[in-house]
Amino acid sequence: MEEKNDILRSLPQVEKLLGRDDVRSYIPEIGRSAVTGIVRGELAAARDRVLGGEPFDFEGCVGSILARCELKRRTKLRRVINGTGIVIHTN
């Protein structure tokens, strides 16, 4: 049991992951709460995998976080100006 506790303690903290430049760059675009939720979700999945006997892959975890942040950024609604009526009515 001590061994699993030591392995779980070696997982990075949420704040340390949020402090990375590549992860932090998504905060202005999708919001701190969204990035924090993604980081927490990936750490929970990593924790489950470690408890299942798999080794922890730091770069794989960061890669998953960045991929989910990118997906969130792409699917986020953006404000646009609808100018189709102007083009149609003014030729």
Tab-separated table of C-alpha atoms in Angstrom:
chain	number	residue	atom	x	y	z
A	1	MET	CA	0.000	0.000	0.000
A	2	GLU	CA	2.881	2.367	0.761
A	3	GLU	CA	4.209	1.859	-2.746
A	4	LYS	CA	0.918	2.970	-4.341
A	5	ASN	CA	0.783	6.011	-2.065
A	6	ASP	CA	4.294	6.980	-3.125
A	7	ILE	CA	3.371	6.575	-6.784
A	8	LEU	CA	0.215	8.663	-6.342
A	9	ARG	CA	2.212	11.349	-4.554
A	10	SER	CA	4.531	11.520	-7.543
A	11	LEU	CA	1.659	12.651	-9.801
A	12	PRO	CA	1.959	16.368	-10.581
A	13	GLN	CA	-0.222	18.903	-8.822
A	14	VAL	CA	-2.957	20.681	-10.751
A	15	GLU	CA	-1.289	24.076	-10.188
A	16	LYS	CA	2.047	22.831	-11.517
A	17	LEU	CA	0.378	21.669	-14.721
A	18	LEU	CA	-1.554	24.941	-14.998
A	19	GLY	CA	1.755	26.778	-14.620
A	20	ARG	CA	3.255	25.204	-17.723
A	21	ASP	CA	3.472	27.678	-20.607
A	22	ASP	CA	1.837	25.338	-23.125
A	23	VAL	CA	-1.133	24.649	-20.837
A	24	ARG	CA	-1.373	28.255	-19.587
A	25	SER	CA	-1.660	29.548	-23.162
A	26	TYR	CA	-5.210	28.117	-23.367
A	27	ILE	CA	-6.491	30.004	-20.296
A	28	PRO	CA	-7.271	33.295	-22.129
A	29	GLU	CA	-8.984	31.402	-24.943
A	30	ILE	CA	-11.206	28.885	-23.123
A	31	GLY	CA	-11.078	30.117	-19.517
A	32	ARG	CA	-9.252	29.026	-16.393
A	33	SER	CA	-12.130	26.914	-15.091
A	34	ALA	CA	-12.309	24.917	-18.327
A	35	VAL	CA	-8.547	24.302	-18.382
A	36	THR	CA	-8.584	23.377	-14.689
A	37	GLY	CA	-11.417	20.919	-15.291
A	38	ILE	CA	-9.516	19.307	-18.151
A	39	VAL	CA	-6.350	19.013	-16.032
A	40	ARG	CA	-8.282	17.505	-13.123
A	41	GLY	CA	-10.003	15.032	-15.428
A	42	GLU	CA	-6.731	13.882	-16.972
A	43	LEU	CA	-5.106	13.543	-13.552
A	44	ALA	CA	-8.053	11.470	-12.327
A	45	ALA	CA	-7.715	9.187	-15.357
A	46	ALA	CA	-3.957	8.928	-14.771
A	47	ARG	CA	-4.579	8.108	-11.115
A	48	ASP	CA	-6.939	5.292	-12.118
A	49	ARG	CA	-4.403	3.918	-14.590
A	50	VAL	CA	-1.623	4.023	-11.982
A	51	LEU	CA	-3.799	2.215	-9.470
A	52	GLY	CA	-4.474	-0.366	-12.177
A	53	GLY	CA	-0.761	-1.060	-12.435
A	54	GLU	CA	0.250	1.065	-15.427
A	55	PRO	CA	3.283	3.363	-15.121
A	56	PHE	CA	2.647	7.109	-15.132
A	57	ASP	CA	3.547	8.823	-18.410
A	58	PHE	CA	4.023	12.548	-17.730
A	59	GLU	CA	4.437	13.575	-21.366
A	60	GLY	CA	1.438	11.471	-22.370
A	61	CYS	CA	-0.655	13.155	-19.675
A	62	VAL	CA	0.409	16.638	-20.809
A	63	GLY	CA	-0.255	15.665	-24.420
A	64	SER	CA	-3.782	14.549	-23.523
A	65	ILE	CA	-4.395	17.803	-21.662
A	66	LEU	CA	-3.215	19.863	-24.629
A	67	ALA	CA	-5.304	17.817	-27.068
A	68	ARG	CA	-8.452	18.274	-24.989
A	69	CYS	CA	-7.769	22.006	-24.595
A	70	GLU	CA	-7.323	22.350	-28.350
A	71	LEU	CA	-10.565	20.468	-28.994
A	72	LYS	CA	-12.374	22.717	-26.511
A	73	ARG	CA	-10.905	25.822	-28.168
A	74	ARG	CA	-12.034	24.683	-31.612
A	75	THR	CA	-15.574	23.854	-30.527
A	76	LYS	CA	-16.096	26.994	-28.451
A	77	LEU	CA	-18.728	29.368	-29.802
A	78	ARG	CA	-17.331	32.580	-31.227
A	79	ARG	CA	-18.975	35.917	-31.848
A	80	VAL	CA	-19.355	36.757	-35.520
A	81	ILE	CA	-20.959	39.505	-37.540
A	82	ASN	CA	-23.686	38.327	-39.876
A	83	GLY	CA	-23.301	40.502	-42.941
A	84	THR	CA	-25.204	38.342	-45.441
A	85	GLY	CA	-28.176	40.686	-45.544
A	86	ILE	CA	-25.962	43.618	-46.410
A	87	VAL	CA	-24.409	41.785	-49.356
A	88	ILE	CA	-27.734	40.516	-50.691
A	89	HIS	CA	-29.587	43.845	-50.469
A	90	THR	CA	-26.834	46.113	-51.699
A	91	ASN	CA	-25.486	43.929	-54.497
